[in-house]
Amino acid sequence: MHNYTSDFLLLEFSKIWELQIIYIALLLILYLMTLSGNLLIIIAVVSDHRLHIPMYFFLMNLAIQDIGSVSVIIPKAIFNSLTNTRHICYSGCVTQLLLFVFFLGSDIAVLTLMAYDRYVAICNPLQYEIIMNRAACTKMISCVWIASFLNSVMNTVETFIIPFCSNIINQFYCEIPHLLKIACSGSYISEIGVVMFSSTLGFGCFVFIVITYVKIFAAVLKIPSVHGRKKAFSTCLPHLTVFSIFLFTAYFAYLWPVSDNPSYADFVVTIMYSVVPSMLNPLIYSMRNKDIKVALFRFFSLRAFFKNN
């Protein structure tokens, strides 16, 4: 038994430089799309006081978490590929895992809050301002950040207190299943329990969202206006679709046995839960949203006006 505490070796995408360039370009495109889309959401919500309502407050927090989750893993992967290195120090691996699990958990919780917000707005509109007041929303989002951080600390501590019998991680970032794969035999039972606990919480959020949307759809079908029904469905269905893709690919990555030899399928699954939802969220919630478009138009118009004067 040997406990590696100096550094780890991350996955090398390919020994062929041309394929390395393709991987780098793909990751860079995904990262820039995610970063720009979510930054636009934050700018719109912060700059326009008319968007200071619960729905956009939660959306801004989701954007912050999406930027955080991809920024924790992608820049390091791109840097390693460009410099032709695989190293990540022990403390860097701990930090990466801590922050990634933190942002990922926060994402799930905020999406759940957003579903509840839509449920109250559609199914109980007369009580909406009372239920979703500023103090209540602040408490909800504070609980999300605190609970997600505690969950992340628990997962990180349980992962790194175990001894590792290898320092080769067959993943392009420090991920719990691949770290458990290189753990010494029989020393990671407690962390498996923590992963199962976190997975159960995530599945509970999914069930809550499904039940919430079933009630929303039932209420929407009673709306006499065809335009109103289309608007409600166009908001809810993409939300449920992206959350389902994220959750089930994450379950596959975390609960399916890790293979000894990494494959293109493993890479696709990882991208599907760690990057794609963060990239799609701005498109689903904002780029088709008239209020966000108007807020951005005003913001950039004012910037251009002051610059010209």
Coordinates of C-alpha atoms in Angstrom, one line a residue:
M1 CA 0.0 0.0 0.0
H2 CA 1.3 3.4 -1.0
N3 CA -0.5 6.7 -0.3
Y4 CA 0.2 9.2 -3.1
T5 CA 0.1 12.7 -1.6
S6 CA 2.4 14.7 -4.1
D7 CA 0.6 14.8 -7.4
F8 CA -1.7 12.9 -9.8
L9 CA -1.5 12.3 -13.5
L10 CA -4.7 13.2 -15.4
L11 CA -6.0 11.6 -18.6
E12 CA -4.1 12.5 -21.8
F13 CA -6.7 12.9 -24.5
S14 CA -4.5 11.5 -27.3
K15 CA -0.9 11.0 -28.1
I16 CA -1.7 12.2 -31.6
W17 CA -1.3 16.0 -31.7
E18 CA -4.0 16.5 -34.3
L19 CA -6.5 14.8 -32.1
Q20 CA -5.3 16.8 -29.1
I21 CA -6.0 20.0 -31.1
I22 CA -9.6 18.7 -31.8
Y23 CA -10.2 18.1 -28.1
I24 CA -8.8 21.5 -27.1
A25 CA -10.9 23.2 -29.7
L26 CA -14.0 21.4 -28.6
L27 CA -13.5 22.2 -24.9
L28 CA -12.6 25.8 -25.7
I29 CA -15.7 26.3 -27.8
L30 CA -18.0 24.7 -25.1
Y31 CA -16.3 26.8 -22.4
L32 CA -16.6 30.1 -24.2
M33 CA -20.2 29.5 -25.1
T34 CA -21.0 28.6 -21.5
L35 CA -19.1 31.6 -20.1
S36 CA -20.6 34.2 -22.5
G37 CA -24.2 32.9 -22.2
N38 CA -24.1 32.9 -18.4
L39 CA -22.3 36.2 -18.1
L40 CA -25.0 37.8 -20.3
I41 CA -27.6 36.5 -17.8
I42 CA -25.8 38.0 -14.9
I43 CA -25.3 41.4 -16.6
A44 CA -29.0 41.5 -17.6
V45 CA -30.3 40.7 -14.1
V46 CA -27.9 43.0 -12.3
S47 CA -28.3 46.0 -14.6
D48 CA -32.1 46.0 -14.9
H49 CA -34.1 46.6 -11.7
R50 CA -37.2 45.2 -13.4
L51 CA -35.6 41.8 -13.4
H52 CA -35.1 41.9 -9.6
I53 CA -37.8 39.3 -9.0
P54 CA -37.5 35.7 -7.7
M55 CA -37.4 33.9 -11.1
Y56 CA -34.4 36.0 -12.4
F57 CA -32.8 36.0 -8.9
F58 CA -32.6 32.2 -9.0
L59 CA -31.6 32.3 -12.7
M60 CA -28.6 34.6 -11.8
N61 CA -27.5 32.2 -9.1
L62 CA -27.8 29.3 -11.6
A63 CA -25.6 31.3 -14.0
I64 CA -23.0 31.9 -11.4
Q65 CA -22.9 28.2 -10.5
D66 CA -22.7 27.2 -14.2
I67 CA -19.7 29.4 -14.7
G68 CA -18.1 28.1 -11.6
S69 CA -18.5 24.4 -12.5
V70 CA -17.0 24.6 -15.9
S71 CA -14.2 27.0 -14.8
V72 CA -13.1 24.6 -12.2
I73 CA -12.3 21.8 -14.8
I74 CA -12.0 23.0 -18.4
P75 CA -9.2 25.7 -18.2
K76 CA -6.9 23.2 -16.4
A77 CA -7.7 20.5 -19.0
I78 CA -6.9 22.9 -21.9
F79 CA -3.7 24.2 -20.2
N80 CA -2.5 20.6 -19.7
S81 CA -3.1 19.7 -23.3
L82 CA -1.4 22.8 -24.6
T83 CA 1.6 22.4 -22.4
N84 CA 1.7 18.6 -23.0
T85 CA 1.5 17.8 -19.3
R86 CA -0.7 15.6 -17.2
H87 CA 0.2 16.7 -13.7
I88 CA -2.1 18.2 -11.1
C89 CA -0.8 18.6 -7.6
Y90 CA -2.5 16.9 -4.6
S91 CA -3.9 20.2 -3.2
G92 CA -5.1 21.2 -6.7
C93 CA -6.9 17.9 -7.0
V94 CA -8.6 18.4 -3.6
T95 CA -9.6 22.0 -4.5
Q96 CA -10.9 21.0 -7.9
L97 CA -13.1 18.2 -6.5
L98 CA -14.4 20.3 -3.6
L99 CA -15.4 23.2 -5.9
F100 CA -16.8 21.0 -8.7
V101 CA -19.1 19.0 -6.4
F102 CA -20.1 22.2 -4.7
F103 CA -21.2 23.9 -7.9
L104 CA -22.8 20.7 -9.2
G105 CA -24.8 20.2 -6.1
S106 CA -25.8 23.9 -6.0
D107 CA -27.0 23.6 -9.7
I108 CA -29.4 20.7 -8.8
A109 CA -30.8 22.6 -5.8
V110 CA -31.3 25.9 -7.7
L111 CA -33.1 24.1 -10.6
T112 CA -35.4 22.6 -7.9
L113 CA -36.1 26.0 -6.5
M114 CA -36.8 27.4 -10.0
A115 CA -39.3 24.6 -10.5
Y116 CA -41.0 25.5 -7.2
D117 CA -41.0 29.2 -8.2
R118 CA -42.8 28.4 -11.5
Y119 CA -45.3 26.1 -9.6
V120 CA -46.3 28.9 -7.2
A121 CA -46.5 31.5 -10.0
I122 CA -48.7 29.3 -12.2
C123 CA -50.7 27.2 -9.7
N124 CA -51.1 29.8 -6.9
P125 CA -50.6 33.2 -8.5
L126 CA -52.6 35.2 -5.9
Q127 CA -50.2 34.1 -3.1
Y128 CA -47.1 34.4 -5.2
E129 CA -45.8 37.7 -3.8
I130 CA -46.4 36.5 -0.2
I131 CA -44.8 33.1 -0.6
M132 CA -41.9 34.1 -2.8
N133 CA -41.0 37.4 -1.0
R134 CA -37.4 38.7 -0.9
A135 CA -36.6 37.4 2.6
A136 CA -37.9 33.9 1.7
C137 CA -35.9 33.8 -1.6
T138 CA -32.7 35.0 0.2
K139 CA -33.1 32.2 2.9
M140 CA -33.7 29.6 0.2
I141 CA -30.6 30.5 -1.8
S142 CA -28.5 30.8 1.4
C143 CA -29.6 27.3 2.4
V144 CA -28.7 26.0 -1.1
W145 CA -25.1 27.5 -0.9
I146 CA -24.5 26.3 2.7
A147 CA -26.0 22.8 2.2
S148 CA -24.1 22.3 -1.1
F149 CA -20.8 23.4 0.5
L150 CA -21.3 21.0 3.4
N151 CA -22.1 18.2 1.0
S152 CA -19.0 19.0 -1.0
V153 CA -16.8 19.1 2.1
M154 CA -18.2 15.7 3.2
N155 CA -17.6 14.1 -0.2
T156 CA -14.1 15.6 -0.5
V157 CA -13.0 14.6 3.0
E158 CA -14.3 11.0 2.6
T159 CA -12.5 10.8 -0.8
F160 CA -9.1 12.0 0.3
I161 CA -8.8 10.3 3.7
I162 CA -8.4 7.0 1.9
P163 CA -5.0 5.9 0.7
F164 CA -4.3 5.7 -3.0
C165 CA -2.4 2.9 -4.6
S166 CA -1.9 4.7 -7.9
N167 CA -1.7 8.3 -9.0
I168 CA -3.0 7.8 -12.5
I169 CA -6.6 9.2 -13.0
N170 CA -8.3 8.1 -16.2
Q171 CA -10.2 11.3 -16.4
F172 CA -9.3 14.9 -17.5
Y173 CA -10.2 16.2 -14.0
C174 CA -10.4 14.9 -10.5
E175 CA -13.7 13.0 -10.3
I176 CA -14.9 10.9 -7.4
P177 CA -15.5 7.6 -9.3
H178 CA -12.0 7.7 -10.9
L179 CA -10.4 8.6 -7.6
L180 CA -12.1 5.6 -5.9
K181 CA -10.9 3.5 -8.8
I182 CA -7.3 4.1 -7.7
A183 CA -8.0 3.8 -4.0
C184 CA -6.4 0.9 -2.2
S185 CA -8.8 -2.1 -2.0
G186 CA -11.5 -2.0 0.7
S187 CA -10.7 1.5 2.0
Y188 CA -13.4 3.5 0.3
I189 CA -16.6 1.9 1.6
S190 CA -17.5 5.1 3.6
E191 CA -17.2 7.3 0.5
I192 CA -19.4 5.0 -1.5
G193 CA -22.0 5.6 1.2
V194 CA -21.6 9.3 0.9
V195 CA -22.0 9.1 -2.9
M196 CA -25.1 7.1 -2.6
F197 CA -26.5 9.6 -0.1
S198 CA -25.8 12.5 -2.4
S199 CA -27.3 10.5 -5.3
T200 CA -30.5 9.9 -3.3
L201 CA -30.8 13.6 -2.6
G202 CA -30.3 14.4 -6.3
F203 CA -33.0 11.8 -7.3
G204 CA -35.3 13.3 -4.6
C205 CA -34.9 16.7 -6.3
F206 CA -35.7 15.1 -9.7
V207 CA -38.9 13.5 -8.3
F208 CA -39.9 16.8 -6.7
I209 CA -39.4 18.6 -10.1
V210 CA -41.4 15.9 -12.0
I211 CA -44.3 16.1 -9.5
T212 CA -44.2 19.9 -9.6
Y213 CA -44.3 20.0 -13.4
V214 CA -47.1 17.4 -13.5
K215 CA -49.1 19.9 -11.4
I216 CA -48.0 22.8 -13.6
F217 CA -49.0 21.0 -16.8
A218 CA -52.4 20.1 -15.2
A219 CA -52.9 23.8 -14.4
V220 CA -51.7 25.0 -17.8
L221 CA -54.2 22.7 -19.7
K222 CA -56.9 24.7 -18.0
I223 CA -55.7 28.0 -19.4
P224 CA -58.1 29.0 -22.2
S225 CA -55.5 30.9 -24.1
V226 CA -53.5 28.8 -26.6
H227 CA -50.7 31.3 -26.5
G228 CA -50.6 31.0 -22.7
R229 CA -50.4 27.2 -22.9
K230 CA -47.6 27.3 -25.4
K231 CA -45.6 29.8 -23.4
A232 CA -45.9 27.7 -20.2
F233 CA -45.0 24.5 -22.0
S234 CA -42.1 26.1 -23.8
T235 CA -40.7 27.2 -20.5
C236 CA -41.2 24.0 -18.5
L237 CA -40.4 21.2 -21.0
P238 CA -36.9 22.3 -21.9
H239 CA -36.1 22.8 -18.2
L240 CA -37.2 19.2 -17.5
T241 CA -35.4 17.8 -20.5
V242 CA -32.0 19.4 -19.6
F243 CA -32.3 18.4 -16.0
S244 CA -33.1 14.8 -17.0
I245 CA -30.1 14.7 -19.3
F246 CA -27.9 16.1 -16.6
L247 CA -29.1 13.8 -13.8
F248 CA -29.1 10.5 -15.7
T249 CA -25.7 11.0 -17.3
A250 CA -24.3 12.0 -13.9
Y251 CA -25.8 8.9 -12.4
F252 CA -24.2 6.8 -15.2
A253 CA -20.9 8.5 -14.5
Y254 CA -21.0 8.1 -10.7
L255 CA -22.8 4.8 -10.2
W256 CA -21.7 2.7 -13.2
P257 CA -18.5 0.8 -12.6
V258 CA -15.5 2.7 -14.0
S259 CA -13.7 0.9 -16.8
D260 CA -10.0 0.3 -16.8
N261 CA -9.5 1.8 -20.2
P262 CA -11.1 5.2 -20.9
S263 CA -13.1 5.4 -24.1
Y264 CA -14.8 8.1 -26.3
A265 CA -18.1 7.1 -24.7
D266 CA -16.8 7.9 -21.2
F267 CA -15.7 11.3 -22.5
V268 CA -19.1 12.0 -24.1
V269 CA -20.9 11.0 -20.9
T270 CA -18.7 13.3 -18.8
I271 CA -19.2 16.3 -21.1
M272 CA -23.0 15.6 -21.1
Y273 CA -23.3 16.1 -17.4
S274 CA -20.4 18.4 -16.5
V275 CA -20.5 20.9 -19.4
V276 CA -23.5 20.6 -21.7
P277 CA -26.3 21.5 -19.2
S278 CA -24.3 24.7 -18.1
M279 CA -24.1 25.6 -21.8
L280 CA -27.8 25.0 -22.5
N281 CA -29.2 26.7 -19.5
P282 CA -28.7 30.2 -20.9
L283 CA -30.3 29.2 -24.2
I284 CA -33.3 27.7 -22.5
Y285 CA -34.0 30.3 -19.8
S286 CA -32.7 33.5 -21.3
M287 CA -31.9 33.8 -25.0
R288 CA -35.6 33.2 -25.8
N289 CA -36.7 35.4 -23.0
K290 CA -38.0 38.8 -24.1
D291 CA -37.2 40.5 -20.7
I292 CA -33.6 39.4 -20.8
K293 CA -33.2 40.5 -24.4
V294 CA -34.6 44.0 -23.6
A295 CA -32.4 44.3 -20.5
L296 CA -29.2 43.4 -22.6
F297 CA -30.2 45.8 -25.4
R298 CA -30.6 48.6 -22.9
F299 CA -27.3 47.8 -21.1
F300 CA -25.2 47.7 -24.3
S301 CA -27.0 50.7 -25.8
L302 CA -26.2 52.7 -22.6
R303 CA -22.6 51.6 -22.8
A304 CA -22.3 52.6 -26.4
F305 CA -24.0 56.0 -25.6
F306 CA -21.6 56.8 -22.8
K307 CA -18.6 55.7 -24.8
N308 CA -19.6 57.9 -27.7
N309 CA -20.0 60.9 -25.4

